[in-house]
PDB file of C-alpha atoms in Angstrom:
ATOM      1  CA  MET L   1     -32.233  38.074 -32.235  1.00  0.00           C
ATOM      2  CA  ARG L   2     -32.806  36.386 -28.887  1.00  0.00           C
ATOM      3  CA  PRO L   3     -31.119  38.218 -26.022  1.00  0.00           C
ATOM      4  CA  ILE L   4     -28.390  36.510 -24.002  1.00  0.00           C
ATOM      5  CA  TYR L   5     -28.344  37.302 -20.288  1.00  0.00           C
ATOM      6  CA  LEU L   6     -25.219  36.570 -18.264  1.00  0.00           C
ATOM      7  CA  PHE L   7     -25.693  36.293 -14.505  1.00  0.00           C
ATOM      8  CA  SER L   8     -22.220  36.596 -13.044  1.00  0.00           C
ATOM      9  CA  ILE L   9     -19.838  38.932 -11.250  1.00  0.00           C
ATOM     10  CA  SER L  10     -17.995  39.116 -14.577  1.00  0.00           C
ATOM     11  CA  SER L  11     -19.282  40.670 -17.792  1.00  0.00           C
ATOM     12  CA  HIS L  12     -19.109  39.797 -21.483  1.00  0.00           C
ATOM     13  CA  PRO L  13     -19.554  42.135 -24.466  1.00  0.00           C
ATOM     14  CA  ASP L  14     -21.893  39.707 -26.255  1.00  0.00           C
ATOM     15  CA  ALA L  15     -24.380  39.407 -23.397  1.00  0.00           C
ATOM     16  CA  ILE L  16     -26.578  41.543 -21.208  1.00  0.00           C
ATOM     17  CA  SER L  17     -24.391  41.249 -18.136  1.00  0.00           C
ATOM     18  CA  ILE L  18     -26.128  41.291 -14.773  1.00  0.00           C
ATOM     19  CA  ASN L  19     -23.894  41.493 -11.726  1.00  0.00           C
ATOM     20  CA  SER L  20     -25.659  38.828  -9.705  1.00  0.00           C
ATOM     21  CA  LEU L  21     -23.779  39.189  -6.428  1.00  0.00           C
ATOM     22  CA  ASP L  22     -22.566  41.903  -4.113  1.00  0.00           C
ATOM     23  CA  ILE L  23     -19.249  40.933  -2.535  1.00  0.00           C
ATOM     24  CA  THR L  24     -18.153  41.857   0.989  1.00  0.00           C
ATOM     25  CA  PHE L  25     -14.488  41.293   1.819  1.00  0.00           C
ATOM     26  CA  PHE L  26     -13.077  40.399   5.234  1.00  0.00           C
ATOM     27  CA  LYS L  27      -9.549  40.747   6.543  1.00  0.00           C
ATOM     28  CA  PRO L  28      -9.006  38.193   9.291  1.00  0.00           C
ATOM     29  CA  ASP L  29      -5.598  37.945  10.911  1.00  0.00           C
ATOM     30  CA  ILE L  30      -3.535  35.401   8.964  1.00  0.00           C
ATOM     31  CA  ASP L  31       0.005  34.261   9.650  1.00  0.00           C
ATOM     32  CA  PHE L  32       0.963  33.156   6.155  1.00  0.00           C
ATOM     33  CA  SER L  33       4.301  31.865   7.416  1.00  0.00           C
ATOM     34  CA  ASN L  34       2.461  28.853   8.867  1.00  0.00           C
ATOM     35  CA  TYR L  35       1.632  27.506   5.402  1.00  0.00           C
ATOM     36  CA  ASP L  36       3.276  25.925   2.389  1.00  0.00           C
ATOM     37  CA  ALA L  37       0.584  26.643  -0.199  1.00  0.00           C
ATOM     38  CA  LEU L  38      -2.745  28.373  -0.798  1.00  0.00           C
ATOM     39  CA  ILE L  39      -5.994  27.021  -2.207  1.00  0.00           C
ATOM     40  CA  ILE L  40      -7.901  29.515  -4.362  1.00  0.00           C
ATOM     41  CA  THR L  41     -11.304  28.682  -5.838  1.00  0.00           C
ATOM     42  CA  SER L  42     -12.431  32.160  -6.882  1.00  0.00           C
ATOM     43  CA  LYS L  43     -11.102  35.420  -8.269  1.00  0.00           C
ATOM     44  CA  GLN L  44     -12.593  37.014  -5.165  1.00  0.00           C
ATOM     45  CA  ALA L  45     -10.034  35.214  -2.989  1.00  0.00           C
ATOM     46  CA  SER L  46      -7.230  36.890  -4.922  1.00  0.00           C
ATOM     47  CA  LYS L  47      -8.958  40.239  -4.520  1.00  0.00           C
ATOM     48  CA  ALA L  48      -9.177  39.612  -0.781  1.00  0.00           C
ATOM     49  CA  LEU L  49      -5.424  38.960  -0.694  1.00  0.00           C
ATOM     50  CA  GLN L  50      -4.808  42.492  -1.903  1.00  0.00           C
ATOM     51  CA  GLN L  51      -5.791  43.702   1.568  1.00  0.00           C
ATOM     52  CA  TYR L  52      -2.583  42.146   2.919  1.00  0.00           C
ATOM     53  CA  LYS L  53       1.032  43.087   2.338  1.00  0.00           C
ATOM     54  CA  LYS L  54       2.179  41.232  -0.740  1.00  0.00           C
ATOM     55  CA  GLU L  55       5.417  40.101   0.852  1.00  0.00           C
ATOM     56  CA  GLU L  56       3.406  38.192   3.452  1.00  0.00           C
ATOM     57  CA  TYR L  57       1.835  35.740   0.999  1.00  0.00           C
ATOM     58  CA  ILE L  58       3.339  36.051  -2.480  1.00  0.00           C
ATOM     59  CA  HIS L  59       5.960  33.350  -1.837  1.00  0.00           C
ATOM     60  CA  LEU L  60       3.211  30.738  -1.424  1.00  0.00           C
ATOM     61  CA  PRO L  61       2.246  28.779  -4.553  1.00  0.00           C
ATOM     62  CA  ALA L  62      -1.484  28.363  -5.090  1.00  0.00           C
ATOM     63  CA  LEU L  63      -3.615  25.405  -6.094  1.00  0.00           C
ATOM     64  CA  CYS L  64      -6.373  27.011  -8.171  1.00  0.00           C
ATOM     65  CA  VAL L  65      -9.711  25.551  -9.158  1.00  0.00           C
ATOM     66  CA  SER L  66      -9.765  26.963 -12.700  1.00  0.00           C
ATOM     67  CA  VAL L  67      -7.804  28.847 -15.317  1.00  0.00           C
ATOM     68  CA  GLN L  68      -9.608  32.046 -14.323  1.00  0.00           C
ATOM     69  CA  SER L  69      -8.779  31.746 -10.627  1.00  0.00           C
ATOM     70  CA  ALA L  70      -5.183  30.867 -11.545  1.00  0.00           C
ATOM     71  CA  LYS L  71      -4.889  33.993 -13.657  1.00  0.00           C
ATOM     72  CA  SER L  72      -6.188  36.101 -10.785  1.00  0.00           C
ATOM     73  CA  TYR L  73      -3.332  34.886  -8.578  1.00  0.00           C
ATOM     74  CA  GLU L  74      -0.742  35.194 -11.326  1.00  0.00           C
ATOM     75  CA  ASP L  75      -1.875  38.789 -11.877  1.00  0.00           C
ATOM     76  CA  LEU L  76      -0.826  39.468  -8.290  1.00  0.00           C
ATOM     77  CA  GLY L  77       2.601  38.050  -9.087  1.00  0.00           C
ATOM     78  CA  GLY L  78       2.000  34.670  -7.478  1.00  0.00           C
ATOM     79  CA  GLU L  79       3.018  31.211  -8.663  1.00  0.00           C
ATOM     80  CA  VAL L  80       0.373  28.637  -9.571  1.00  0.00           C
ATOM     81  CA  LEU L  81       1.112  25.186  -8.196  1.00  0.00           C
ATOM     82  CA  ASP L  82      -1.581  23.403 -10.196  1.00  0.00           C
ATOM     83  CA  ILE L  83      -5.020  23.966 -11.729  1.00  0.00           C
ATOM     84  CA  GLY L  84      -8.134  21.877 -11.138  1.00  0.00           C
ATOM     85  CA  GLY L  85     -10.836  21.107 -13.647  1.00  0.00           C
ATOM     86  CA  GLY L  86     -13.139  23.928 -12.630  1.00  0.00           C
ATOM     87  CA  TYR L  87     -14.815  22.194  -9.679  1.00  0.00           C
ATOM     88  CA  GLY L  88     -13.859  22.048  -6.016  1.00  0.00           C
ATOM     89  CA  ASP L  89     -14.324  18.283  -6.017  1.00  0.00           C
ATOM     90  CA  ASN L  90     -11.571  17.994  -8.634  1.00  0.00           C
ATOM     91  CA  LEU L  91      -9.076  19.403  -6.138  1.00  0.00           C
ATOM     92  CA  VAL L  92      -9.131  16.278  -3.977  1.00  0.00           C
ATOM     93  CA  ASP L  93      -6.825  14.341  -6.296  1.00  0.00           C
ATOM     94  CA  LYS L  94      -4.566  17.377  -6.693  1.00  0.00           C
ATOM     95  CA  ILE L  95      -4.188  17.749  -2.932  1.00  0.00           C
ATOM     96  CA  GLN L  96      -3.710  14.029  -2.386  1.00  0.00           C
ATOM     97  CA  SER L  97      -0.860  13.988  -4.901  1.00  0.00           C
ATOM     98  CA  ASN L  98       1.107  16.086  -2.396  1.00  0.00           C
ATOM     99  CA  PRO L  99       2.657  14.852   0.874  1.00  0.00           C
ATOM    100  CA  LYS L 100       0.481  15.015   3.976  1.00  0.00           C
ATOM    101  CA  THR L 101       3.145  17.152   5.626  1.00  0.00           C
ATOM    102  CA  LYS L 102       2.263  20.075   3.321  1.00  0.00           C
ATOM    103  CA  LYS L 103       0.236  22.742   5.121  1.00  0.00           C
ATOM    104  CA  TRP L 104      -2.518  24.326   3.057  1.00  0.00           C
ATOM    105  CA  LEU L 105      -4.526  27.510   3.579  1.00  0.00           C
ATOM    106  CA  TYR L 106      -7.901  27.655   1.845  1.00  0.00           C
ATOM    107  CA  LEU L 107      -9.062  31.240   1.254  1.00  0.00           C
ATOM    108  CA  ARG L 108     -12.790  30.730   0.936  1.00  0.00           C
ATOM    109  CA  ALA L 109     -16.203  32.300   0.763  1.00  0.00           C
ATOM    110  CA  LYS L 110     -18.549  32.204   3.728  1.00  0.00           C
ATOM    111  CA  THR L 111     -20.713  29.707   1.831  1.00  0.00           C
ATOM    112  CA  VAL L 112     -19.129  27.069  -0.398  1.00  0.00           C
ATOM    113  CA  ALA L 113     -20.633  24.381  -2.625  1.00  0.00           C
ATOM    114  CA  SER L 114     -17.994  21.651  -2.282  1.00  0.00           C
ATOM    115  CA  ASP L 115     -16.849  19.625   0.726  1.00  0.00           C
ATOM    116  CA  PHE L 116     -13.433  18.773  -0.770  1.00  0.00           C
ATOM    117  CA  VAL L 117     -11.647  20.194   2.281  1.00  0.00           C
ATOM    118  CA  LYS L 118     -13.433  17.886   4.707  1.00  0.00           C
ATOM    119  CA  LEU L 119     -12.716  14.889   2.475  1.00  0.00           C
ATOM    120  CA  CYS L 120      -9.009  15.693   2.456  1.00  0.00           C
ATOM    121  CA  GLN L 121      -8.888  16.499   6.183  1.00  0.00           C
ATOM    122  CA  ASN L 122     -10.536  13.152   6.958  1.00  0.00           C
ATOM    123  CA  ASP L 123      -7.758  11.518   4.957  1.00  0.00           C
ATOM    124  CA  GLY L 124      -5.088  13.186   7.067  1.00  0.00           C
ATOM    125  CA  TYR L 125      -4.221  16.276   5.020  1.00  0.00           C
ATOM    126  CA  SER L 126      -3.506  19.554   6.806  1.00  0.00           C
ATOM    127  CA  ILE L 127      -5.851  22.271   5.519  1.00  0.00           C
ATOM    128  CA  ASP L 128      -6.893  25.387   7.389  1.00  0.00           C
ATOM    129  CA  GLU L 129      -9.846  27.420   6.147  1.00  0.00           C
ATOM    130  CA  VAL L 130     -10.319  31.143   6.507  1.00  0.00           C
ATOM    131  CA  VAL L 131     -13.327  33.130   5.280  1.00  0.00           C
ATOM    132  CA  VAL L 132     -12.141  36.169   3.341  1.00  0.00           C
ATOM    133  CA  TYR L 133     -15.356  37.154   1.569  1.00  0.00           C
ATOM    134  CA  GLU L 134     -19.079  36.551   1.346  1.00  0.00           C
ATOM    135  CA  SER L 135     -21.604  37.174  -1.376  1.00  0.00           C
ATOM    136  CA  ASP L 136     -25.210  38.319  -1.285  1.00  0.00           C
ATOM    137  CA  CYS L 137     -27.847  38.706  -3.963  1.00  0.00           C
ATOM    138  CA  SER L 138     -27.504  41.998  -5.802  1.00  0.00           C
ATOM    139  CA  GLN L 139     -30.323  44.448  -6.357  1.00  0.00           C
ATOM    140  CA  ALA L 140     -29.624  44.175 -10.087  1.00  0.00           C
ATOM    141  CA  ILE L 141     -30.607  40.520 -10.241  1.00  0.00           C
ATOM    142  CA  ARG L 142     -33.692  41.193  -8.149  1.00  0.00           C
ATOM    143  CA  ASP L 143     -34.895  44.006 -10.431  1.00  0.00           C
ATOM    144  CA  ILE L 144     -34.012  42.669 -13.899  1.00  0.00           C
ATOM    145  CA  GLU L 145     -36.844  41.992 -16.350  1.00  0.00           C
ATOM    146  CA  VAL L 146     -35.935  39.078 -18.597  1.00  0.00           C
ATOM    147  CA  ASP L 147     -37.446  38.328 -22.003  1.00  0.00           C
ATOM    148  CA  ALA L 148     -39.630  35.219 -22.091  1.00  0.00           C
ATOM    149  CA  ASN L 149     -37.561  33.692 -24.925  1.00  0.00           C
ATOM    150  CA  ALA L 150     -34.137  34.696 -23.603  1.00  0.00           C
ATOM    151  CA  ILE L 151     -30.985  32.609 -23.252  1.00  0.00           C
ATOM    152  CA  LEU L 152     -29.849  32.645 -19.626  1.00  0.00           C
ATOM    153  CA  ILE L 153     -26.274  31.885 -18.567  1.00  0.00           C
ATOM    154  CA  PHE L 154     -25.454  31.133 -14.927  1.00  0.00           C
ATOM    155  CA  THR L 155     -21.905  30.874 -13.606  1.00  0.00           C
ATOM    156  CA  SER L 156     -22.427  29.868  -9.972  1.00  0.00           C
ATOM    157  CA  PRO L 157     -24.987  28.142  -7.741  1.00  0.00           C
ATOM    158  CA  SER L 158     -25.555  31.421  -5.915  1.00  0.00           C
ATOM    159  CA  SER L 159     -26.435  33.242  -9.138  1.00  0.00           C
ATOM    160  CA  VAL L 160     -29.126  30.615  -9.810  1.00  0.00           C
ATOM    161  CA  LYS L 161     -30.491  30.847  -6.281  1.00  0.00           C
ATOM    162  CA  CYS L 162     -30.541  34.637  -6.355  1.00  0.00           C
ATOM    163  CA  TYR L 163     -32.358  34.677  -9.697  1.00  0.00           C
ATOM    164  CA  LEU L 164     -35.014  32.256  -8.506  1.00  0.00           C
ATOM    165  CA  LYS L 165     -35.747  34.333  -5.427  1.00  0.00           C
ATOM    166  CA  GLU L 166     -37.505  36.888  -7.616  1.00  0.00           C
ATOM    167  CA  HIS L 167     -38.048  35.165 -10.969  1.00  0.00           C
ATOM    168  CA  HIS L 168     -38.990  31.881 -12.610  1.00  0.00           C
ATOM    169  CA  PHE L 169     -37.988  30.141 -15.822  1.00  0.00           C
ATOM    170  CA  SER L 170     -40.345  30.118 -18.808  1.00  0.00           C
ATOM    171  CA  LYS L 171     -40.674  27.207 -21.230  1.00  0.00           C
ATOM    172  CA  ASN L 172     -39.224  29.239 -24.124  1.00  0.00           C
ATOM    173  CA  GLN L 173     -36.049  30.183 -22.307  1.00  0.00           C
ATOM    174  CA  HIS L 174     -32.830  28.211 -22.667  1.00  0.00           C
ATOM    175  CA  ILE L 175     -30.556  27.778 -19.644  1.00  0.00           C
ATOM    176  CA  ILE L 176     -26.782  27.373 -19.943  1.00  0.00           C
ATOM    177  CA  VAL L 177     -24.672  26.627 -16.867  1.00  0.00           C
ATOM    178  CA  ILE L 178     -20.909  26.883 -16.524  1.00  0.00           C
ATOM    179  CA  GLY L 179     -20.456  23.660 -14.553  1.00  0.00           C
ATOM    180  CA  LYS L 180     -21.988  20.709 -12.744  1.00  0.00           C
ATOM    181  CA  THR L 181     -22.062  22.448  -9.364  1.00  0.00           C
ATOM    182  CA  THR L 182     -24.108  25.297 -10.837  1.00  0.00           C
ATOM    183  CA  ALA L 183     -26.401  22.794 -12.531  1.00  0.00           C
ATOM    184  CA  LYS L 184     -27.224  21.205  -9.173  1.00  0.00           C
ATOM    185  CA  ALA L 185     -28.762  24.516  -8.045  1.00  0.00           C
ATOM    186  CA  LEU L 186     -31.395  24.383 -10.807  1.00  0.00           C
ATOM    187  CA  PRO L 187     -34.857  22.967 -10.132  1.00  0.00           C
ATOM    188  CA  LYS L 188     -34.949  19.280 -11.056  1.00  0.00           C
ATOM    189  CA  ASP L 189     -37.529  19.730 -13.800  1.00  0.00           C
ATOM    190  CA  ILE L 190     -35.518  22.362 -15.691  1.00  0.00           C
ATOM    191  CA  ASN L 191     -33.718  21.418 -18.893  1.00  0.00           C
ATOM    192  CA  TYR L 192     -30.309  23.000 -19.325  1.00  0.00           C
ATOM    193  CA  THR L 193     -27.117  22.857 -21.360  1.00  0.00           C
ATOM    194  CA  LEU L 194     -23.849  22.213 -19.554  1.00  0.00           C
ATOM    195  CA  SER L 195     -20.810  24.052 -20.872  1.00  0.00           C
ATOM    196  CA  ASP L 196     -17.982  21.739 -21.900  1.00  0.00           C
ATOM    197  CA  LYS L 197     -15.489  24.197 -20.404  1.00  0.00           C
ATOM    198  CA  THR L 198     -15.836  26.153 -17.175  1.00  0.00           C
ATOM    199  CA  SER L 199     -15.560  29.537 -18.861  1.00  0.00           C
ATOM    200  CA  ILE L 200     -17.952  32.317 -19.796  1.00  0.00           C
ATOM    201  CA  ASP L 201     -16.574  32.335 -23.356  1.00  0.00           C
ATOM    202  CA  SER L 202     -17.601  28.699 -23.721  1.00  0.00           C
ATOM    203  CA  CYS L 203     -21.125  29.468 -22.475  1.00  0.00           C
ATOM    204  CA  ILE L 204     -21.433  32.369 -24.919  1.00  0.00           C
ATOM    205  CA  ALA L 205     -20.238  30.155 -27.768  1.00  0.00           C
ATOM    206  CA  ILE L 206     -22.901  27.555 -26.936  1.00  0.00           C
ATOM    207  CA  ALA L 207     -25.575  30.242 -26.872  1.00  0.00           C
ATOM    208  CA  LYS L 208     -24.564  31.494 -30.336  1.00  0.00           C
ATOM    209  CA  GLU L 209     -24.016  28.105 -31.972  1.00  0.00           C
ATOM    210  CA  GLN L 210     -26.976  26.194 -30.579  1.00  0.00           C
ATOM    211  CA  PHE L 211     -29.680  28.752 -29.899  1.00  0.00           C
ATOM    212  CA  LEU L 212     -29.125  31.718 -32.214  1.00  0.00           C
ATOM    213  CA  ASN L 213     -28.780  29.873 -35.528  1.00  0.00           C
TER     214      ASN L 213
END
């Protein structure tokens, strides 16, 4: 059977899971009382929140980019205001459906793939950004030896970029990406399959149904 490799900070029992990123958390000073809502686009943002006293932020509802990021905030005891379609760009309409008087705090990574904040700010919406974590390529993704006929699943642009720093794709490998933003990080001549849902389970299902039968 062809091996399935999952390059992500999450794991899955049906794949060879490679932790593609090492995460460093920051704890900048934040006065949460200045805001009406949070914007969360990663589970790592919720993990970063755990460095603060829960009573400081837990009253703020969160606009989350995906079901997974929403669950990460709910697990802390927080309320989810709304959920996007898995991409930062999808949050523009969500934000613009709220009054411009609402004050948002975006808990973000040092490097982000979407410019949805700038688009909303240019339209008059009040969004502050604070960097609460950064990611770097893990040693695991640098050292991994991948079978030439493997199925490779990538869940973020950074996981693609980190993989390609040390490896290349072979013609017998099949690439599955979790979303359009991740797909943009692939070389232009690479064929890939885009998951219909922004979830690892969906990527695994595609691998089994399309490439293992």
